[in-house]
């Protein structure tokens, strides 16, 4: 990739990471972080998979520093990559949201399992043990993100914002 890093994209990435951190800190769901996935959907649409993954990594790192487990990082970084890849191929925001839900809810859970066993001594029967905990959060957050995308798209604000960021 020979593209220069866009300062606008870096600023928006940092702002979305901060938004995800604040929302996940202020609005607490027991054992869930749906606002990470909400922001992942927005970031993936506006910025693409790599910037979105970076925002998720920044937010997850901040959450780990606040006392969360490594799942704050591993659970949030796969979804933006999968949803970004799907969106680049299809340009379908419904599939973008589905990609985030499956990427974080299933693949993020599978990625988290070995880290939880190695670093936190988790004793679980199989690799799929975390999926029932990750999938509802990822699905809820993805649906919220999709709903906001649809509302903003209808008002034409979303396309203007995306154009402004990618200028």
Coordinates of N, CA and C in Angstrom, one line a residue:
X1 N 0.8 -1.2 0.0 CA 0.0 0.0 0.0 C 0.9 1.2 0.0
X2 N 0.7 2.0 -1.0 CA 1.5 3.3 -1.1 C 0.8 4.5 -0.7
X3 N -0.4 4.3 -0.2 CA -1.2 5.5 0.2 C -0.7 6.1 1.5
X4 N -0.7 7.4 1.5 CA -0.3 8.1 2.8 C -1.4 8.0 3.8
X5 N -1.0 8.0 5.0 CA -2.0 8.0 6.1 C -2.7 9.4 6.1
X6 N -4.0 9.4 6.0 CA -4.8 10.6 6.0 C -4.9 11.1 7.5
X7 N -4.6 12.4 7.7 CA -4.7 12.9 9.0 C -6.2 13.0 9.4
X8 N -7.1 13.3 8.5 CA -8.5 13.3 8.8 C -8.9 11.9 9.3
X9 N -8.5 10.9 8.6 CA -8.9 9.5 8.9 C -8.3 9.1 10.3
X10 N -7.1 9.6 10.6 CA -6.5 9.3 11.9 C -7.3 10.0 13.0
X11 N -7.7 11.2 12.8 CA -8.4 11.9 13.8 C -9.8 11.3 14.0
X12 N -10.5 10.9 12.9 CA -11.8 10.3 13.1 C -11.6 8.9 13.8
X13 N -10.5 8.2 13.5 CA -10.3 6.9 14.1 C -10.1 7.1 15.6
X14 N -9.3 8.1 16.0 CA -9.2 8.4 17.4 C -10.5 8.8 18.1
X15 N -11.3 9.6 17.4 CA -12.5 10.0 18.0 C -13.5 8.9 18.1
X16 N -13.5 8.0 17.2 CA -14.4 6.8 17.3 C -14.0 5.8 18.4
X17 N -12.7 5.7 18.5 CA -12.1 4.9 19.6 C -12.5 5.5 20.9
X18 N -12.4 6.8 21.1 CA -12.8 7.4 22.3 C -14.3 7.3 22.5
X19 N -15.1 7.4 21.5 CA -16.6 7.3 21.6 C -16.9 5.9 22.1
X20 N -16.3 4.9 21.5 CA -16.5 3.5 21.9 C -16.2 3.3 23.4
X21 N -15.0 3.8 23.8 CA -14.6 3.7 25.2 C -15.6 4.3 26.1
X22 N -15.9 5.5 25.8 CA -16.9 6.3 26.7 C -18.2 5.6 26.8
X23 N -18.8 5.2 25.6 CA -20.1 4.5 25.6 C -20.0 3.1 26.4
X24 N -18.9 2.4 26.2 CA -18.8 1.1 26.9 C -18.5 1.3 28.4
X25 N -18.0 2.5 28.8 CA -17.8 2.7 30.2 C -19.0 3.3 30.9
X26 N -19.7 4.1 30.2 CA -20.9 4.8 30.8 C -22.2 4.0 30.7
X27 N -22.4 3.2 29.7 CA -23.6 2.4 29.5 C -23.1 0.9 29.7
X28 N -23.5 0.4 30.9 CA -22.9 -0.9 31.2 C -24.0 -2.0 31.1
X29 N -23.7 -3.0 30.3 CA -24.5 -4.2 30.2 C -23.7 -5.3 30.8
X30 N -24.3 -6.2 31.6 CA -23.5 -7.2 32.3 C -22.8 -8.1 31.2
X31 N -21.5 -8.2 31.3 CA -20.7 -9.0 30.4 C -20.9 -8.8 28.9
X32 N -21.2 -7.5 28.6 CA -21.4 -7.2 27.2 C -20.8 -5.8 26.9
X33 N -20.4 -5.7 25.6 CA -19.9 -4.4 25.2 C -20.5 -4.1 23.8
X34 N -21.8 -3.9 23.7 CA -22.3 -3.7 22.3 C -21.9 -2.5 21.6
X35 N -21.5 -1.5 22.4 CA -21.2 -0.2 21.8 C -19.8 -0.3 21.0
X36 N -19.0 -1.3 21.4 CA -17.8 -1.5 20.6 C -18.2 -1.9 19.1
X37 N -19.2 -2.8 19.0 CA -19.6 -3.3 17.7 C -20.4 -2.2 17.0
X38 N -21.2 -1.4 17.7 CA -21.9 -0.3 17.2 C -20.9 0.7 16.5
X39 N -19.8 1.0 17.2 CA -18.8 1.9 16.6 C -18.0 1.2 15.5
X40 N -17.8 -0.1 15.6 CA -17.1 -0.8 14.6 C -17.8 -0.7 13.3
X41 N -19.1 -0.8 13.3 CA -20.0 -0.7 12.1 C -19.8 0.7 11.5
X42 N -19.9 1.7 12.3 CA -19.8 3.1 11.8 C -18.4 3.3 11.2
X43 N -17.4 2.9 12.0 CA -16.0 3.1 11.6 C -15.7 2.4 10.3
X44 N -16.2 1.1 10.2 CA -15.9 0.4 8.9 C -16.5 1.1 7.7
X45 N -17.7 1.5 7.9 CA -18.4 2.2 6.8 C -17.6 3.5 6.4
X46 N -17.3 4.3 7.4 CA -16.7 5.6 7.1 C -15.2 5.5 6.7
X47 N -14.5 4.6 7.3 CA -13.0 4.6 7.2 C -12.4 3.4 6.5
X48 N -13.1 2.3 6.5 CA -12.5 1.1 6.0 C -12.0 0.2 7.1
X49 N -11.6 -1.1 6.7 CA -11.3 -2.1 7.7 C -10.1 -1.8 8.6
X50 N -9.1 -1.3 8.0 CA -7.8 -1.1 8.8 C -8.0 0.0 9.8
X51 N -8.5 1.1 9.5 CA -8.7 2.2 10.4 C -9.8 1.8 11.5
X52 N -10.8 1.0 11.1 CA -11.8 0.5 12.0 C -11.2 -0.4 13.0
X53 N -10.3 -1.3 12.5 CA -9.6 -2.3 13.4 C -8.7 -1.5 14.4
X54 N -8.1 -0.4 13.9 CA -7.2 0.4 14.7 C -8.0 1.0 15.8
X55 N -9.2 1.6 15.5 CA -10.1 2.2 16.5 C -10.5 1.1 17.6
X56 N -10.8 -0.1 17.1 CA -11.2 -1.1 18.0 C -10.0 -1.5 18.9
X57 N -8.8 -1.6 18.3 CA -7.6 -1.9 19.1 C -7.3 -0.8 20.2
X58 N -7.5 0.4 19.8 CA -7.3 1.5 20.7 C -8.3 1.5 21.9
X59 N -9.5 1.3 21.5 CA -10.6 1.2 22.6 C -10.4 0.0 23.5
X60 N -10.1 -1.1 22.9 CA -9.8 -2.4 23.6 C -8.7 -2.2 24.6
X61 N -7.6 -1.5 24.1 CA -6.4 -1.3 24.9 C -6.8 -0.4 26.1
X62 N -7.5 0.6 25.9 CA -8.0 1.5 27.0 C -8.8 0.7 28.0
X63 N -9.7 -0.1 27.5 CA -10.6 -0.9 28.3 C -9.7 -1.9 29.2
X64 N -8.7 -2.5 28.6 CA -7.8 -3.3 29.3 C -7.1 -2.6 30.4
X65 N -6.6 -1.4 30.1 CA -6.0 -0.5 31.1 C -7.0 -0.2 32.3
X66 N -8.3 -0.2 32.0 CA -9.3 0.1 33.0 C -9.7 -1.2 33.7
X67 N -9.0 -2.3 33.5 CA -9.3 -3.5 34.3 C -10.0 -4.6 33.6
X68 N -10.3 -4.4 32.3 CA -11.0 -5.5 31.5 C -9.9 -6.6 31.1
X69 N -10.4 -7.7 30.7 CA -9.5 -8.7 30.2 C -9.1 -8.5 28.8
X70 N -8.2 -9.3 28.3 CA -7.7 -9.2 26.9 C -8.8 -9.4 25.9
X71 N -10.0 -9.9 26.3 CA -11.1 -10.1 25.4 C -11.6 -8.7 24.9
X72 N -11.3 -7.6 25.6 CA -11.6 -6.3 25.2 C -10.9 -6.0 23.8
X73 N -9.8 -6.6 23.6 CA -9.1 -6.4 22.4 C -9.4 -7.5 21.4
X74 N -9.2 -8.7 21.8 CA -9.4 -9.9 20.8 C -10.8 -10.0 20.3
X75 N -11.8 -9.6 21.1 CA -13.2 -9.7 20.7 C -13.6 -8.6 19.8
X76 N -12.9 -7.5 19.7 CA -13.3 -6.4 18.9 C -12.6 -6.2 17.6
X77 N -11.4 -6.8 17.4 CA -10.6 -6.5 16.2 C -10.9 -7.3 14.9
X78 N -11.5 -8.5 15.1 CA -11.8 -9.4 13.9 C -13.0 -8.9 13.1
X79 N -14.0 -8.4 13.8 CA -15.2 -7.9 13.2 C -15.0 -6.8 12.1
X80 N -14.2 -5.8 12.5 CA -14.0 -4.8 11.5 C -13.3 -5.3 10.2
X81 N -12.4 -6.2 10.4 CA -11.7 -6.7 9.2 C -12.6 -7.5 8.3
X82 N -13.4 -8.4 8.9 CA -14.3 -9.2 8.1 C -15.4 -8.3 7.5
X83 N -16.0 -7.4 8.3 CA -17.1 -6.6 7.8 C -16.5 -5.6 6.7
X84 N -15.3 -5.1 6.9 CA -14.7 -4.3 5.9 C -14.4 -5.0 4.6
X85 N -14.0 -6.2 4.7 CA -13.7 -7.0 3.5 C -15.0 -7.3 2.7
X86 N -16.1 -7.6 3.5 CA -17.4 -7.9 2.9 C -17.9 -6.6 2.3
X87 N -17.8 -5.5 3.0 CA -18.3 -4.3 2.4 C -17.6 -3.8 1.2
X88 N -16.3 -4.0 1.1 CA -15.5 -3.6 -0.1 C -16.0 -4.5 -1.3
X89 N -16.3 -5.7 -1.0 CA -16.8 -6.6 -2.1 C -18.2 -6.4 -2.6
X90 N -19.1 -6.0 -1.6 CA -20.5 -5.9 -1.9 C -21.1 -4.5 -1.9
X91 N -20.5 -3.6 -1.1 CA -21.0 -2.3 -0.8 C -22.5 -2.3 -0.3
X92 N -22.7 -3.4 0.5 CA -24.0 -3.6 1.1 C -23.9 -3.4 2.7
X93 N -24.6 -2.4 3.2 CA -24.4 -2.1 4.6 C -25.0 -3.2 5.5
X94 N -26.0 -3.9 5.0 CA -26.6 -5.0 5.8 C -25.6 -6.1 6.0
X95 N -24.8 -6.4 4.9 CA -23.8 -7.4 5.0 C -22.6 -6.9 5.8
X96 N -22.4 -5.6 5.8 CA -21.3 -5.0 6.7 C -21.7 -5.3 8.1
X97 N -22.9 -5.1 8.5 CA -23.3 -5.3 9.9 C -23.3 -6.8 10.2
X98 N -23.7 -7.6 9.3 CA -23.7 -9.1 9.5 C -22.2 -9.5 9.7
X99 N -21.3 -9.0 8.9 CA -19.9 -9.3 9.0 C -19.3 -8.9 10.3
X100 N -19.7 -7.8 10.9 CA -19.3 -7.4 12.2 C -19.8 -8.4 13.3
X101 N -21.1 -8.7 13.2 CA -21.7 -9.6 14.2 C -21.0 -11.0 14.1
X102 N -20.8 -11.5 13.0 CA -20.1 -12.8 12.8 C -18.6 -12.7 13.2
X103 N -18.0 -11.7 12.6 CA -16.5 -11.5 12.9 C -16.2 -11.4 14.3
X104 N -16.9 -10.6 15.1 CA -16.7 -10.4 16.5 C -17.4 -11.4 17.3
X105 N -18.6 -11.8 17.0 CA -19.4 -12.7 17.8 C -18.9 -14.1 17.7
X106 N -18.4 -14.6 16.6 CA -17.9 -15.9 16.4 C -16.4 -16.0 16.4
X107 N -15.8 -15.3 15.4 CA -14.3 -15.4 15.2 C -13.6 -14.7 16.4
X108 N -14.1 -13.6 16.9 CA -13.5 -12.9 18.0 C -13.5 -13.8 19.2
X109 N -14.6 -14.5 19.4 CA -14.7 -15.4 20.6 C -13.7 -16.5 20.4
X110 N -13.6 -17.1 19.2 CA -12.6 -18.2 19.0 C -11.2 -17.7 19.2
X111 N -10.9 -16.5 18.8 CA -9.6 -15.9 19.0 C -9.3 -15.6 20.5
X112 N -10.3 -15.3 21.2 CA -10.1 -14.9 22.6 C -9.9 -16.2 23.5
X113 N -10.4 -17.3 23.1 CA -10.3 -18.5 23.9 C -8.9 -18.9 24.3
X114 N -7.9 -19.0 23.4 CA -6.6 -19.4 23.8 C -5.9 -18.4 24.7
X115 N -6.2 -17.1 24.5 CA -5.6 -16.1 25.4 C -6.2 -16.1 26.8
X116 N -7.5 -16.4 26.9 CA -8.1 -16.6 28.2 C -7.6 -17.8 29.0
X117 N -7.3 -18.9 28.2 CA -6.8 -20.1 28.8 C -5.3 -19.8 29.3
X118 N -4.5 -19.2 28.4 CA -3.1 -19.0 28.7 C -2.8 -17.9 29.7
X119 N -3.5 -16.8 29.7 CA -3.2 -15.7 30.6 C -4.1 -15.6 31.8
X120 N -5.3 -16.1 31.7 CA -6.2 -16.0 32.8 C -6.6 -17.3 33.5
X121 N -6.1 -18.4 33.0 CA -6.4 -19.7 33.6 C -7.8 -20.2 33.4
X122 N -8.5 -19.7 32.3 CA -9.9 -20.1 32.1 C -9.9 -21.6 31.8
X123 N -10.8 -22.3 32.5 CA -11.0 -23.7 32.2 C -12.3 -23.9 31.6
X124 N -12.3 -24.2 30.3 CA -13.6 -24.4 29.6 C -13.4 -25.6 28.7
X125 N -14.6 -26.2 28.4 CA -14.6 -27.4 27.6 C -14.1 -27.4 26.2
X126 N -14.4 -26.3 25.5 CA -14.0 -26.2 24.1 C -13.8 -24.8 23.6
X127 N -13.4 -24.7 22.4 CA -13.1 -23.3 21.8 C -14.4 -22.5 21.7
X128 N -15.5 -23.1 21.4 CA -16.7 -22.4 21.2 C -17.4 -21.9 22.5
X129 N -16.7 -22.2 23.6 CA -17.3 -21.8 24.9 C -17.7 -20.3 25.0
X130 N -16.9 -19.4 24.4 CA -17.2 -18.0 24.6 C -18.2 -17.4 23.6
X131 N -18.5 -18.2 22.5 CA -19.4 -17.7 21.5 C -20.8 -17.2 22.1
X132 N -21.4 -18.0 23.0 CA -22.7 -17.5 23.5 C -22.6 -16.2 24.3
X133 N -21.4 -15.8 24.7 CA -21.2 -14.6 25.4 C -20.9 -13.4 24.5
X134 N -20.2 -13.7 23.4 CA -19.8 -12.7 22.4 C -20.9 -12.4 21.4
X135 N -21.6 -13.4 20.9 CA -22.6 -13.2 19.8 C -23.7 -12.3 20.1
X136 N -24.4 -12.4 21.3 CA -25.5 -11.4 21.6 C -25.0 -9.9 21.6
X137 N -23.8 -9.7 22.2 CA -23.3 -8.4 22.2 C -22.9 -7.8 20.8
X138 N -22.3 -8.7 20.0 CA -21.9 -8.3 18.7 C -23.2 -8.1 17.8
X139 N -24.2 -8.9 18.0 CA -25.4 -8.8 17.2 C -26.1 -7.5 17.5
X140 N -26.3 -7.2 18.8 CA -27.0 -6.0 19.3 C -26.2 -4.8 18.8
X141 N -24.9 -4.7 19.0 CA -24.2 -3.6 18.6 C -24.2 -3.4 17.1
X142 N -24.1 -4.4 16.4 CA -24.2 -4.4 14.9 C -25.5 -3.8 14.4
X143 N -26.6 -4.3 15.1 CA -27.9 -3.8 14.7 C -28.1 -2.3 15.0
X144 N -27.6 -1.9 16.2 CA -27.6 -0.5 16.5 C -26.8 0.4 15.5
X145 N -25.7 -0.1 15.1 CA -24.8 0.6 14.1 C -25.5 0.6 12.8
X146 N -26.1 -0.5 12.4 CA -26.9 -0.5 11.1 C -28.1 0.5 11.1
X147 N -28.8 0.5 12.2 CA -29.9 1.4 12.4 C -29.4 2.9 12.2
X148 N -28.3 3.2 12.8 CA -27.8 4.6 12.7 C -27.4 4.9 11.3
X149 N -26.7 3.9 10.7 CA -26.3 4.1 9.3 C -27.5 4.3 8.4
X150 N -28.5 3.5 8.5 CA -29.7 3.7 7.7 C -30.4 5.1 7.9
X151 N -30.5 5.5 9.2 CA -31.0 6.8 9.4 C -30.2 7.9 8.8
X152 N -28.9 7.9 9.0 CA -28.0 8.9 8.4 C -28.0 8.8 6.9
X153 N -28.1 7.6 6.4 CA -28.1 7.5 4.9 C -29.3 8.1 4.3
X154 N -30.4 7.9 4.9 CA -31.7 8.5 4.5 C -31.7 10.0 4.4
X155 N -31.0 10.6 5.4 CA -30.9 12.0 5.5 C -29.8 12.6 4.6
X156 N -29.0 11.7 3.9 CA -27.9 12.1 3.0 C -26.7 12.6 3.8
X157 N -26.8 12.7 5.1 CA -25.7 13.2 5.9 C -24.5 12.2 5.9
X158 N -24.8 10.9 5.9 CA -23.8 9.9 5.9 C -22.8 10.0 4.7
X159 N -23.4 10.1 3.5 CA -22.5 10.2 2.3 C -21.7 11.4 2.3
X160 N -22.3 12.6 2.8 CA -21.5 13.8 2.8 C -20.3 13.7 3.8
X161 N -20.6 13.0 5.0 CA -19.6 12.8 6.0 C -18.5 11.9 5.5
X162 N -18.8 10.8 4.8 CA -17.9 9.9 4.3 C -17.0 10.6 3.2
X163 N -17.6 11.4 2.4 CA -16.9 12.1 1.3 C -15.9 13.1 1.9
X164 N -16.4 13.8 3.0 CA -15.5 14.8 3.7 C -14.3 14.1 4.3
X165 N -14.5 13.0 4.9 CA -13.4 12.3 5.6 C -12.4 11.7 4.6
X166 N -12.9 11.2 3.4 CA -12.0 10.6 2.5 C -11.5 11.6 1.4
X167 N -11.7 12.9 1.6 CA -11.2 13.9 0.7 C -9.7 14.0 0.7

